[in-house]
Amino acid sequence: MKTTETLISQQRWQAVQDRDTAADGSFVFAVITTGIYCRPSCRSRRARRENVLFFATPAAAEAAGFRPCKRCQPAAIHPDQQRAGRVVTACRIMAASDTPLTLDAIAREVAMSPWHFHRLFKSVTGLTPKAWQQALRARRVRDALHGGETVTRAALDAGFQTGSSFYHQADAALGMTPRQYRRGGREMAVCYSVAPCELGRCLVARSERGICAILLGDDDDAVVAELARLFPHAQRLTDDKTFDDQVARVVACIHTPHAACDLPLDIRGTAFQQRVWQALRAVPAGNTLSYRELAQRIGQPDAVRAVANACAANRLAVIVPCHRVVRSSGVLAGYRWGSDRKASLLARESLIKET
C-alpha cells in the first residue's frame, strides 16, 4: 500500500514531467548530480528520477546545499504572481478612490503602460478596469439603498458624478429603477403563469423588461413558492392573458432543445454571473462541458467554484442551459431543479444530436 508521502512524490514528479505551471510555488525539485534546484515548469532538460529530490520551499532546498537555477529563477517571485499582485494593487487603488479613475492614471500607479495594464487586468478579472469600477459603484449604491439612504446621496457617495449620470446606468446596475430597488421591489410587477411540460410543471414569469424566471417543479405550489422567494416584494400577477403565447413558446423551447428562443429576457445578476450565463447560452444543445472548461471560456480558469455558484443562481431554466455543465469526470453535478430533470434534458438533447 502506498504511503501518503509516496503519493505526493509521484504527483510532484508528474508535475515536473508535465512542466506544469500550476505547480509552481507549491514545491521545487533539486537535481543531485548538478546541485541545482528548479521550478516544476522549468524548461531545462529533465534529470533521471533517482537523481531528483523535492522540497516544499526554495529556502529548504538551499539549506540542503542546492543553488537556484538561473533559467527559471525559482527563488524569485513568479511572473504570474507579480502580474496578479499588480492587479490586486490596482483594485485597491480604484476601491479607495472617491471618483472614477482613468485607465492612464491606474496604469501609471502600477508602473505599466495603459495597453498592457488593460490587457492584464481583463485577463485576470474578466472585466475591463472601467467595467470593474462600474460594478464597484453599483455594489456601493445597492448597499447604501439597503441601508435606507436616499437615491441621490447613495449615487454621489458611490462615486457617480451626478444623480443623472447614475440614473443612466441604474437599470443595468440594479435591474429595476432606483426607487423600486430602495423599496425592495415593491413597485415592480411580475406576471406569471404555470403550464405543464415534459419535465413536470413550468412557471414562466415576466417583468416589464422580459422573461425574468423559468422555474421547474413537481406541482404548482412548489414553483409559485420559489417565485415568491426570488421576488419577495414584487406584485405577482396571474391574470395577463396576453402572456399565454410567450409561455407556450418557452415550453416549446423545453420540448425542442435546438429551437432558438428569441423572447426578450430580463437576466438579473452580477457582472460575473452575466458572463457565465452568456457563455452557457453559447453551448449548443447536445454538448456538455465541465465547470473548469466554462471558467476557461470566460477567461478565469481559477474561478471554478464561482462559476458553479453562478450556475446554481440561474433563474432561467433551459433558456440559460446550466444543465449542460457536468463534472470533469463526466458525472452529473447538482442541478437547481433536480438531477433527474438534468439527466432527462441531456438524454433528450443527445438523441436529437444523434439524429
PDB file of C-alpha atoms in Angstrom, residues 14-315:
ATOM      1  CA  GLN A  14       4.352  14.002 -12.754  1.00  0.00           C
ATOM      2  CA  ALA A  15       4.071  17.780 -12.464  1.00  0.00           C
ATOM      3  CA  VAL A  16       7.790  18.076 -13.238  1.00  0.00           C
ATOM      4  CA  GLN A  17       7.438  15.745 -16.217  1.00  0.00           C
ATOM      5  CA  ASP A  18       4.499  17.823 -17.498  1.00  0.00           C
ATOM      6  CA  ARG A  19       6.283  21.119 -16.739  1.00  0.00           C
ATOM      7  CA  ASP A  20       3.050  22.123 -15.017  1.00  0.00           C
ATOM      8  CA  THR A  21       2.999  25.871 -14.375  1.00  0.00           C
ATOM      9  CA  ALA A  22       0.096  25.383 -11.946  1.00  0.00           C
ATOM     10  CA  ALA A  23       2.510  23.558  -9.614  1.00  0.00           C
ATOM     11  CA  ASP A  24       4.933  26.480  -9.473  1.00  0.00           C
ATOM     12  CA  GLY A  25       5.076  27.860  -5.954  1.00  0.00           C
ATOM     13  CA  SER A  26       3.874  24.656  -4.288  1.00  0.00           C
ATOM     14  CA  PHE A  27       7.304  22.969  -4.322  1.00  0.00           C
ATOM     15  CA  VAL A  28      10.713  22.923  -6.046  1.00  0.00           C
ATOM     16  CA  PHE A  29      12.775  19.998  -7.270  1.00  0.00           C
ATOM     17  CA  ALA A  30      16.542  19.610  -6.962  1.00  0.00           C
ATOM     18  CA  VAL A  31      18.939  17.549  -9.068  1.00  0.00           C
ATOM     19  CA  ILE A  32      21.632  15.768  -7.056  1.00  0.00           C
ATOM     20  CA  THR A  33      24.098  15.500  -9.972  1.00  0.00           C
ATOM     21  CA  THR A  34      24.089  19.243 -10.738  1.00  0.00           C
ATOM     22  CA  GLY A  35      23.388  20.729  -7.316  1.00  0.00           C
ATOM     23  CA  ILE A  36      20.653  22.950  -8.803  1.00  0.00           C
ATOM     24  CA  TYR A  37      17.007  23.316  -7.860  1.00  0.00           C
ATOM     25  CA  CYS A  38      14.193  24.476 -10.193  1.00  0.00           C
ATOM     26  CA  ARG A  39      10.522  25.291 -10.515  1.00  0.00           C
ATOM     27  CA  PRO A  40       8.306  22.395 -11.723  1.00  0.00           C
ATOM     28  CA  SER A  41       7.760  24.273 -15.014  1.00  0.00           C
ATOM     29  CA  CYS A  42      11.459  24.826 -15.759  1.00  0.00           C
ATOM     30  CA  ARG A  43      12.274  24.176 -19.447  1.00  0.00           C
ATOM     31  CA  SER A  44      15.663  22.664 -18.717  1.00  0.00           C
ATOM     32  CA  ARG A  45      16.445  19.070 -19.653  1.00  0.00           C
ATOM     33  CA  ARG A  46      14.906  16.614 -17.199  1.00  0.00           C
ATOM     34  CA  ALA A  47      17.132  14.551 -14.915  1.00  0.00           C
ATOM     35  CA  ARG A  48      16.572  10.898 -14.087  1.00  0.00           C
ATOM     36  CA  ARG A  49      14.042  10.261 -11.337  1.00  0.00           C
ATOM     37  CA  GLU A  50      16.568   8.716  -8.945  1.00  0.00           C
ATOM     38  CA  ASN A  51      18.596  11.955  -9.043  1.00  0.00           C
ATOM     39  CA  VAL A  52      15.669  14.221  -8.106  1.00  0.00           C
ATOM     40  CA  LEU A  53      14.664  15.435  -4.642  1.00  0.00           C
ATOM     41  CA  PHE A  54      11.637  17.545  -3.740  1.00  0.00           C
ATOM     42  CA  PHE A  55      11.484  20.461  -1.317  1.00  0.00           C
ATOM     43  CA  ALA A  56       8.496  22.466  -0.132  1.00  0.00           C
ATOM     44  CA  THR A  57      10.282  25.816  -0.442  1.00  0.00           C
ATOM     45  CA  PRO A  58      13.371  27.336  -2.083  1.00  0.00           C
ATOM     46  CA  ALA A  59      14.756  28.014   1.404  1.00  0.00           C
ATOM     47  CA  ALA A  60      14.601  24.315   2.237  1.00  0.00           C
ATOM     48  CA  ALA A  61      16.425  23.425  -0.991  1.00  0.00           C
ATOM     49  CA  GLU A  62      19.163  25.979  -0.295  1.00  0.00           C
ATOM     50  CA  ALA A  63      19.506  24.752   3.276  1.00  0.00           C
ATOM     51  CA  ALA A  64      20.211  21.318   1.802  1.00  0.00           C
ATOM     52  CA  GLY A  65      23.067  22.784  -0.264  1.00  0.00           C
ATOM     53  CA  PHE A  66      21.373  23.356  -3.635  1.00  0.00           C
ATOM     54  CA  ARG A  67      21.594  26.604  -5.600  1.00  0.00           C
ATOM     55  CA  PRO A  68      18.792  28.212  -7.679  1.00  0.00           C
ATOM     56  CA  CYS A  69      18.519  27.643 -11.421  1.00  0.00           C
ATOM     57  CA  LYS A  70      19.482  30.751 -13.391  1.00  0.00           C
ATOM     58  CA  ARG A  71      16.984  29.879 -16.093  1.00  0.00           C
ATOM     59  CA  CYS A  72      13.715  29.617 -14.125  1.00  0.00           C
ATOM     60  CA  GLN A  73      14.841  31.598 -11.026  1.00  0.00           C
ATOM     61  CA  PRO A  74      12.820  29.545  -8.514  1.00  0.00           C
ATOM     62  CA  ALA A  75      13.714  31.798  -5.580  1.00  0.00           C
ATOM     63  CA  ALA A  76      12.226  34.875  -7.260  1.00  0.00           C
ATOM     64  CA  ILE A  77       8.560  35.824  -7.288  1.00  0.00           C
ATOM     65  CA  HIS A  78       6.846  34.023 -10.137  1.00  0.00           C
ATOM     66  CA  PRO A  79       5.916  36.352 -13.032  1.00  0.00           C
ATOM     67  CA  ASP A  80       2.260  35.296 -12.734  1.00  0.00           C
ATOM     68  CA  GLN A  81       2.290  36.278  -9.068  1.00  0.00           C
ATOM     69  CA  GLN A  82       3.895  39.602  -9.941  1.00  0.00           C
ATOM     70  CA  ARG A  83       1.200  40.307 -12.531  1.00  0.00           C
ATOM     71  CA  ALA A  84      -1.584  39.239 -10.166  1.00  0.00           C
ATOM     72  CA  GLY A  85      -0.065  41.463  -7.489  1.00  0.00           C
ATOM     73  CA  ARG A  86      -0.305  44.464  -9.798  1.00  0.00           C
ATOM     74  CA  VAL A  87      -3.970  43.728 -10.455  1.00  0.00           C
ATOM     75  CA  VAL A  88      -4.639  43.470  -6.711  1.00  0.00           C
ATOM     76  CA  THR A  89      -2.875  46.785  -6.177  1.00  0.00           C
ATOM     77  CA  ALA A  90      -4.924  48.385  -8.953  1.00  0.00           C
ATOM     78  CA  CYS A  91      -8.165  47.106  -7.422  1.00  0.00           C
ATOM     79  CA  ARG A  92      -7.221  48.601  -4.065  1.00  0.00           C
ATOM     80  CA  ILE A  93      -6.398  51.930  -5.683  1.00  0.00           C
ATOM     81  CA  MET A  94      -9.747  52.020  -7.510  1.00  0.00           C
ATOM     82  CA  ALA A  95     -11.648  50.968  -4.381  1.00  0.00           C
ATOM     83  CA  ALA A  96     -10.007  53.734  -2.343  1.00  0.00           C
ATOM     84  CA  SER A  97     -10.831  56.456  -4.882  1.00  0.00           C
ATOM     85  CA  ASP A  98     -13.943  58.591  -4.389  1.00  0.00           C
ATOM     86  CA  THR A  99     -14.189  59.213  -8.123  1.00  0.00           C
ATOM     87  CA  PRO A 100     -13.680  57.001 -11.212  1.00  0.00           C
ATOM     88  CA  LEU A 101     -10.057  56.790 -12.353  1.00  0.00           C
ATOM     89  CA  THR A 102      -8.881  56.845 -15.950  1.00  0.00           C
ATOM     90  CA  LEU A 103      -7.001  53.941 -17.478  1.00  0.00           C
ATOM     91  CA  ASP A 104      -3.866  56.080 -17.776  1.00  0.00           C
ATOM     92  CA  ALA A 105      -3.991  57.060 -14.101  1.00  0.00           C
ATOM     93  CA  ILE A 106      -4.360  53.473 -12.867  1.00  0.00           C
ATOM     94  CA  ALA A 107      -1.650  52.144 -15.192  1.00  0.00           C
ATOM     95  CA  ARG A 108       0.731  54.845 -14.002  1.00  0.00           C
ATOM     96  CA  GLU A 109       0.177  53.812 -10.369  1.00  0.00           C
ATOM     97  CA  VAL A 110       1.217  50.197 -11.112  1.00  0.00           C
ATOM     98  CA  ALA A 111       4.098  51.203 -13.422  1.00  0.00           C
ATOM     99  CA  MET A 112       2.671  49.718 -16.617  1.00  0.00           C
ATOM    100  CA  SER A 113       1.683  51.043 -19.989  1.00  0.00           C
ATOM    101  CA  PRO A 114      -2.098  51.574 -20.342  1.00  0.00           C
ATOM    102  CA  TRP A 115      -2.341  48.981 -23.133  1.00  0.00           C
ATOM    103  CA  HIS A 116      -0.501  46.257 -21.220  1.00  0.00           C
ATOM    104  CA  PHE A 117      -2.336  47.013 -17.994  1.00  0.00           C
ATOM    105  CA  HIS A 118      -5.743  46.891 -19.690  1.00  0.00           C
ATOM    106  CA  ARG A 119      -4.898  43.537 -21.249  1.00  0.00           C
ATOM    107  CA  LEU A 120      -3.527  42.120 -17.959  1.00  0.00           C
ATOM    108  CA  PHE A 121      -6.438  43.356 -15.859  1.00  0.00           C
ATOM    109  CA  LYS A 122      -9.027  41.817 -18.168  1.00  0.00           C
ATOM    110  CA  SER A 123      -7.149  38.511 -18.381  1.00  0.00           C
ATOM    111  CA  VAL A 124      -7.084  38.220 -14.565  1.00  0.00           C
ATOM    112  CA  THR A 125     -10.515  39.591 -13.600  1.00  0.00           C
ATOM    113  CA  GLY A 126     -12.511  39.051 -16.781  1.00  0.00           C
ATOM    114  CA  LEU A 127     -13.542  42.727 -16.705  1.00  0.00           C
ATOM    115  CA  THR A 128     -12.033  45.917 -18.040  1.00  0.00           C
ATOM    116  CA  PRO A 129     -10.912  48.454 -15.412  1.00  0.00           C
ATOM    117  CA  LYS A 130     -13.864  50.651 -16.403  1.00  0.00           C
ATOM    118  CA  ALA A 131     -16.375  47.795 -16.004  1.00  0.00           C
ATOM    119  CA  TRP A 132     -14.781  46.835 -12.675  1.00  0.00           C
ATOM    120  CA  GLN A 133     -15.229  50.366 -11.361  1.00  0.00           C
ATOM    121  CA  GLN A 134     -18.830  50.429 -12.588  1.00  0.00           C
ATOM    122  CA  ALA A 135     -19.552  47.154 -10.783  1.00  0.00           C
ATOM    123  CA  LEU A 136     -17.901  48.527  -7.632  1.00  0.00           C
ATOM    124  CA  ARG A 137     -20.019  51.688  -7.719  1.00  0.00           C
ATOM    125  CA  ALA A 138     -23.184  49.659  -8.364  1.00  0.00           C
ATOM    126  CA  ARG A 139     -22.450  47.498  -5.309  1.00  0.00           C
ATOM    127  CA  ARG A 140     -21.918  50.598  -3.180  1.00  0.00           C
ATOM    128  CA  VAL A 141     -25.243  52.016  -4.351  1.00  0.00           C
ATOM    129  CA  ARG A 142     -27.057  48.745  -3.558  1.00  0.00           C
ATOM    130  CA  ASP A 143     -25.541  48.641  -0.071  1.00  0.00           C
ATOM    131  CA  ALA A 144     -26.497  52.283   0.590  1.00  0.00           C
ATOM    132  CA  LEU A 145     -30.056  51.811  -0.659  1.00  0.00           C
ATOM    133  CA  HIS A 146     -30.419  48.725   1.527  1.00  0.00           C
ATOM    134  CA  GLY A 147     -29.334  50.908   4.437  1.00  0.00           C
ATOM    135  CA  GLY A 148     -32.135  53.385   3.763  1.00  0.00           C
ATOM    136  CA  GLU A 149     -30.060  56.103   2.083  1.00  0.00           C
ATOM    137  CA  THR A 150     -31.719  58.356  -0.488  1.00  0.00           C
ATOM    138  CA  VAL A 151     -31.104  57.550  -4.153  1.00  0.00           C
ATOM    139  CA  THR A 152     -29.209  60.771  -4.861  1.00  0.00           C
ATOM    140  CA  ARG A 153     -26.987  60.525  -1.790  1.00  0.00           C
ATOM    141  CA  ALA A 154     -26.284  56.818  -2.454  1.00  0.00           C
ATOM    142  CA  ALA A 155     -25.267  57.599  -6.040  1.00  0.00           C
ATOM    143  CA  LEU A 156     -22.986  60.508  -5.108  1.00  0.00           C
ATOM    144  CA  ASP A 157     -21.346  58.623  -2.245  1.00  0.00           C
ATOM    145  CA  ALA A 158     -20.700  55.670  -4.572  1.00  0.00           C
ATOM    146  CA  GLY A 159     -18.660  57.846  -6.940  1.00  0.00           C
ATOM    147  CA  PHE A 160     -21.175  58.912  -9.569  1.00  0.00           C
ATOM    148  CA  GLN A 161     -20.503  62.492 -10.614  1.00  0.00           C
ATOM    149  CA  THR A 162     -24.179  63.465 -10.654  1.00  0.00           C
ATOM    150  CA  GLY A 163     -27.510  61.862  -9.890  1.00  0.00           C
ATOM    151  CA  SER A 164     -28.417  61.942 -13.579  1.00  0.00           C
ATOM    152  CA  SER A 165     -25.268  60.019 -14.560  1.00  0.00           C
ATOM    153  CA  PHE A 166     -26.320  57.263 -12.158  1.00  0.00           C
ATOM    154  CA  TYR A 167     -29.874  57.109 -13.497  1.00  0.00           C
ATOM    155  CA  HIS A 168     -28.488  56.451 -16.991  1.00  0.00           C
ATOM    156  CA  GLN A 169     -26.841  53.284 -15.654  1.00  0.00           C
ATOM    157  CA  ALA A 170     -29.346  52.352 -12.953  1.00  0.00           C
ATOM    158  CA  ASP A 171     -31.232  49.752 -14.954  1.00  0.00           C
ATOM    159  CA  ALA A 172     -28.089  47.729 -15.662  1.00  0.00           C
ATOM    160  CA  ALA A 173     -26.767  48.209 -12.139  1.00  0.00           C
ATOM    161  CA  LEU A 174     -29.933  47.360 -10.200  1.00  0.00           C
ATOM    162  CA  GLY A 175     -32.226  45.504 -12.622  1.00  0.00           C
ATOM    163  CA  MET A 176     -35.014  47.984 -11.794  1.00  0.00           C
ATOM    164  CA  THR A 177     -35.435  51.667 -11.084  1.00  0.00           C
ATOM    165  CA  PRO A 178     -33.543  53.022  -8.064  1.00  0.00           C
ATOM    166  CA  ARG A 179     -36.791  53.864  -6.298  1.00  0.00           C
ATOM    167  CA  GLN A 180     -38.104  50.335  -6.802  1.00  0.00           C
ATOM    168  CA  TYR A 181     -34.836  48.883  -5.509  1.00  0.00           C
ATOM    169  CA  ARG A 182     -34.860  51.112  -2.415  1.00  0.00           C
ATOM    170  CA  ARG A 183     -38.382  49.924  -1.617  1.00  0.00           C
ATOM    171  CA  GLY A 184     -37.381  46.289  -2.013  1.00  0.00           C
ATOM    172  CA  GLY A 185     -39.009  45.904  -5.441  1.00  0.00           C
ATOM    173  CA  ARG A 186     -42.479  46.700  -4.084  1.00  0.00           C
ATOM    174  CA  GLU A 187     -43.384  48.759  -7.149  1.00  0.00           C
ATOM    175  CA  MET A 188     -42.228  46.025  -9.523  1.00  0.00           C
ATOM    176  CA  ALA A 189     -44.875  43.883 -11.228  1.00  0.00           C
ATOM    177  CA  VAL A 190     -44.174  40.271 -12.230  1.00  0.00           C
ATOM    178  CA  CYS A 191     -46.719  38.437 -14.335  1.00  0.00           C
ATOM    179  CA  TYR A 192     -46.516  34.647 -14.228  1.00  0.00           C
ATOM    180  CA  SER A 193     -48.233  31.527 -15.468  1.00  0.00           C
ATOM    181  CA  VAL A 194     -47.774  27.815 -14.791  1.00  0.00           C
ATOM    182  CA  ALA A 195     -48.048  25.279 -17.591  1.00  0.00           C
ATOM    183  CA  PRO A 196     -47.421  21.546 -17.983  1.00  0.00           C
ATOM    184  CA  CYS A 197     -44.259  20.352 -19.727  1.00  0.00           C
ATOM    185  CA  GLU A 198     -42.344  17.113 -20.164  1.00  0.00           C
ATOM    186  CA  LEU A 199     -40.347  17.926 -17.030  1.00  0.00           C
ATOM    187  CA  GLY A 200     -43.363  18.465 -14.772  1.00  0.00           C
ATOM    188  CA  ARG A 201     -44.719  21.942 -14.121  1.00  0.00           C
ATOM    189  CA  CYS A 202     -43.107  25.008 -15.650  1.00  0.00           C
ATOM    190  CA  LEU A 203     -43.591  28.511 -14.266  1.00  0.00           C
ATOM    191  CA  VAL A 204     -42.728  31.385 -16.584  1.00  0.00           C
ATOM    192  CA  ALA A 205     -42.538  34.900 -15.150  1.00  0.00           C
ATOM    193  CA  ARG A 206     -42.203  38.192 -16.986  1.00  0.00           C
ATOM    194  CA  SER A 207     -41.273  41.674 -15.830  1.00  0.00           C
ATOM    195  CA  GLU A 208     -41.668  44.811 -17.891  1.00  0.00           C
ATOM    196  CA  ARG A 209     -38.207  44.079 -19.345  1.00  0.00           C
ATOM    197  CA  GLY A 210     -38.756  40.474 -20.398  1.00  0.00           C
ATOM    198  CA  ILE A 211     -38.773  36.882 -19.135  1.00  0.00           C
ATOM    199  CA  CYS A 212     -37.244  37.046 -15.633  1.00  0.00           C
ATOM    200  CA  ALA A 213     -37.773  33.485 -14.376  1.00  0.00           C
ATOM    201  CA  ILE A 214     -38.352  29.990 -15.751  1.00  0.00           C
ATOM    202  CA  LEU A 215     -38.819  27.538 -12.886  1.00  0.00           C
ATOM    203  CA  LEU A 216     -39.415  23.786 -12.930  1.00  0.00           C
ATOM    204  CA  GLY A 217     -41.111  21.669 -10.284  1.00  0.00           C
ATOM    205  CA  ASP A 218     -43.439  18.810  -9.460  1.00  0.00           C
ATOM    206  CA  ASP A 219     -46.506  20.923  -8.655  1.00  0.00           C
ATOM    207  CA  ASP A 220     -47.833  24.459  -8.943  1.00  0.00           C
ATOM    208  CA  ASP A 221     -47.409  25.290  -5.257  1.00  0.00           C
ATOM    209  CA  ALA A 222     -43.689  24.495  -5.370  1.00  0.00           C
ATOM    210  CA  VAL A 223     -42.865  26.715  -8.360  1.00  0.00           C
ATOM    211  CA  VAL A 224     -45.069  29.579  -7.134  1.00  0.00           C
ATOM    212  CA  ALA A 225     -43.329  29.422  -3.742  1.00  0.00           C
ATOM    213  CA  GLU A 226     -39.939  29.570  -5.478  1.00  0.00           C
ATOM    214  CA  LEU A 227     -41.048  32.648  -7.420  1.00  0.00           C
ATOM    215  CA  ALA A 228     -42.095  34.292  -4.160  1.00  0.00           C
ATOM    216  CA  ARG A 229     -38.621  33.666  -2.726  1.00  0.00           C
ATOM    217  CA  LEU A 230     -36.970  35.186  -5.803  1.00  0.00           C
ATOM    218  CA  PHE A 231     -39.209  38.286  -5.875  1.00  0.00           C
ATOM    219  CA  PRO A 232     -40.462  38.654  -2.277  1.00  0.00           C
ATOM    220  CA  HIS A 233     -41.689  42.248  -2.582  1.00  0.00           C
ATOM    221  CA  ALA A 234     -42.896  42.375  -6.186  1.00  0.00           C
ATOM    222  CA  GLN A 235     -46.531  42.396  -7.235  1.00  0.00           C
ATOM    223  CA  ARG A 236     -47.128  38.889  -8.616  1.00  0.00           C
ATOM    224  CA  LEU A 237     -49.946  38.823 -11.165  1.00  0.00           C
ATOM    225  CA  THR A 238     -51.607  35.873 -12.896  1.00  0.00           C
ATOM    226  CA  ASP A 239     -54.419  37.401 -14.977  1.00  0.00           C
ATOM    227  CA  ASP A 240     -52.484  38.618 -18.040  1.00  0.00           C
ATOM    228  CA  LYS A 241     -53.865  36.545 -20.942  1.00  0.00           C
ATOM    229  CA  THR A 242     -51.520  38.282 -23.382  1.00  0.00           C
ATOM    230  CA  PHE A 243     -48.707  36.333 -21.722  1.00  0.00           C
ATOM    231  CA  ASP A 244     -50.011  32.913 -22.810  1.00  0.00           C
ATOM    232  CA  ASP A 245     -48.212  32.985 -26.153  1.00  0.00           C
ATOM    233  CA  GLN A 246     -44.823  33.621 -24.557  1.00  0.00           C
ATOM    234  CA  VAL A 247     -45.411  30.825 -22.043  1.00  0.00           C
ATOM    235  CA  ALA A 248     -46.197  28.426 -24.902  1.00  0.00           C
ATOM    236  CA  ARG A 249     -43.000  29.463 -26.685  1.00  0.00           C
ATOM    237  CA  VAL A 250     -40.922  28.786 -23.569  1.00  0.00           C
ATOM    238  CA  VAL A 251     -42.463  25.327 -23.178  1.00  0.00           C
ATOM    239  CA  ALA A 252     -41.734  24.672 -26.873  1.00  0.00           C
ATOM    240  CA  CYS A 253     -38.065  25.520 -26.245  1.00  0.00           C
ATOM    241  CA  ILE A 254     -38.005  22.970 -23.421  1.00  0.00           C
ATOM    242  CA  HIS A 255     -39.501  20.270 -25.640  1.00  0.00           C
ATOM    243  CA  THR A 256     -37.311  21.161 -28.629  1.00  0.00           C
ATOM    244  CA  PRO A 257     -33.820  21.966 -27.285  1.00  0.00           C
ATOM    245  CA  HIS A 258     -32.426  23.047 -30.667  1.00  0.00           C
ATOM    246  CA  ALA A 259     -35.132  25.670 -31.155  1.00  0.00           C
ATOM    247  CA  ALA A 260     -33.899  29.225 -30.733  1.00  0.00           C
ATOM    248  CA  CYS A 261     -35.538  31.339 -28.049  1.00  0.00           C
ATOM    249  CA  ASP A 262     -35.903  34.897 -29.322  1.00  0.00           C
ATOM    250  CA  LEU A 263     -38.002  36.153 -26.420  1.00  0.00           C
ATOM    251  CA  PRO A 264     -36.842  39.272 -24.554  1.00  0.00           C
ATOM    252  CA  LEU A 265     -35.039  38.246 -21.377  1.00  0.00           C
ATOM    253  CA  ASP A 266     -34.648  40.103 -18.096  1.00  0.00           C
ATOM    254  CA  ILE A 267     -31.464  38.451 -16.823  1.00  0.00           C
ATOM    255  CA  ARG A 268     -30.537  39.781 -13.395  1.00  0.00           C
ATOM    256  CA  GLY A 269     -27.161  39.104 -11.832  1.00  0.00           C
ATOM    257  CA  THR A 270     -23.702  40.390 -11.105  1.00  0.00           C
ATOM    258  CA  ALA A 271     -21.283  41.195 -13.914  1.00  0.00           C
ATOM    259  CA  PHE A 272     -19.551  37.848 -13.314  1.00  0.00           C
ATOM    260  CA  GLN A 273     -22.813  35.882 -13.355  1.00  0.00           C
ATOM    261  CA  GLN A 274     -23.850  37.613 -16.559  1.00  0.00           C
ATOM    262  CA  ARG A 275     -20.638  36.495 -18.256  1.00  0.00           C
ATOM    263  CA  VAL A 276     -21.108  32.901 -17.089  1.00  0.00           C
ATOM    264  CA  TRP A 277     -24.702  32.802 -18.301  1.00  0.00           C
ATOM    265  CA  GLN A 278     -23.767  34.357 -21.636  1.00  0.00           C
ATOM    266  CA  ALA A 279     -21.102  31.683 -22.138  1.00  0.00           C
ATOM    267  CA  LEU A 280     -23.646  28.984 -21.253  1.00  0.00           C
ATOM    268  CA  ARG A 281     -26.065  30.213 -23.904  1.00  0.00           C
ATOM    269  CA  ALA A 282     -23.325  29.691 -26.482  1.00  0.00           C
ATOM    270  CA  VAL A 283     -23.087  25.943 -25.675  1.00  0.00           C
ATOM    271  CA  PRO A 284     -25.013  24.050 -28.397  1.00  0.00           C
ATOM    272  CA  ALA A 285     -27.704  21.546 -27.459  1.00  0.00           C
ATOM    273  CA  GLY A 286     -26.292  18.039 -27.233  1.00  0.00           C
ATOM    274  CA  ASN A 287     -22.942  19.276 -25.909  1.00  0.00           C
ATOM    275  CA  THR A 288     -21.630  19.448 -22.353  1.00  0.00           C
ATOM    276  CA  LEU A 289     -18.643  20.994 -20.640  1.00  0.00           C
ATOM    277  CA  SER A 290     -17.110  20.959 -17.176  1.00  0.00           C
ATOM    278  CA  TYR A 291     -17.119  23.818 -14.679  1.00  0.00           C
ATOM    279  CA  ARG A 292     -13.386  24.228 -15.294  1.00  0.00           C
ATOM    280  CA  GLU A 293     -13.911  24.432 -19.059  1.00  0.00           C
ATOM    281  CA  LEU A 294     -16.623  27.025 -18.528  1.00  0.00           C
ATOM    282  CA  ALA A 295     -14.292  29.028 -16.282  1.00  0.00           C
ATOM    283  CA  GLN A 296     -11.657  28.904 -19.026  1.00  0.00           C
ATOM    284  CA  ARG A 297     -14.150  30.139 -21.614  1.00  0.00           C
ATOM    285  CA  ILE A 298     -14.808  33.305 -19.649  1.00  0.00           C
ATOM    286  CA  GLY A 299     -11.080  33.864 -19.165  1.00  0.00           C
ATOM    287  CA  GLN A 300     -10.924  32.973 -15.450  1.00  0.00           C
ATOM    288  CA  PRO A 301      -9.631  29.388 -15.215  1.00  0.00           C
ATOM    289  CA  ASP A 302      -9.195  29.574 -11.435  1.00  0.00           C
ATOM    290  CA  ALA A 303     -12.778  30.687 -10.749  1.00  0.00           C
ATOM    291  CA  VAL A 304     -14.288  27.185 -10.890  1.00  0.00           C
ATOM    292  CA  ARG A 305     -16.210  27.477  -7.626  1.00  0.00           C
ATOM    293  CA  ALA A 306     -17.556  30.927  -8.538  1.00  0.00           C
ATOM    294  CA  VAL A 307     -18.689  29.539 -11.899  1.00  0.00           C
ATOM    295  CA  ALA A 308     -20.518  26.698 -10.136  1.00  0.00           C
ATOM    296  CA  ASN A 309     -22.228  29.222  -7.851  1.00  0.00           C
ATOM    297  CA  ALA A 310     -23.289  31.295 -10.862  1.00  0.00           C
ATOM    298  CA  CYS A 311     -24.824  28.194 -12.452  1.00  0.00           C
ATOM    299  CA  ALA A 312     -26.710  27.477  -9.233  1.00  0.00           C
ATOM    300  CA  ALA A 313     -28.032  31.064  -9.178  1.00  0.00           C
ATOM    301  CA  ASN A 314     -29.528  30.808 -12.668  1.00  0.00           C
ATOM    302  CA  ARG A 315     -33.252  31.619 -12.720  1.00  0.00           C
TER     303      ARG A 315
END
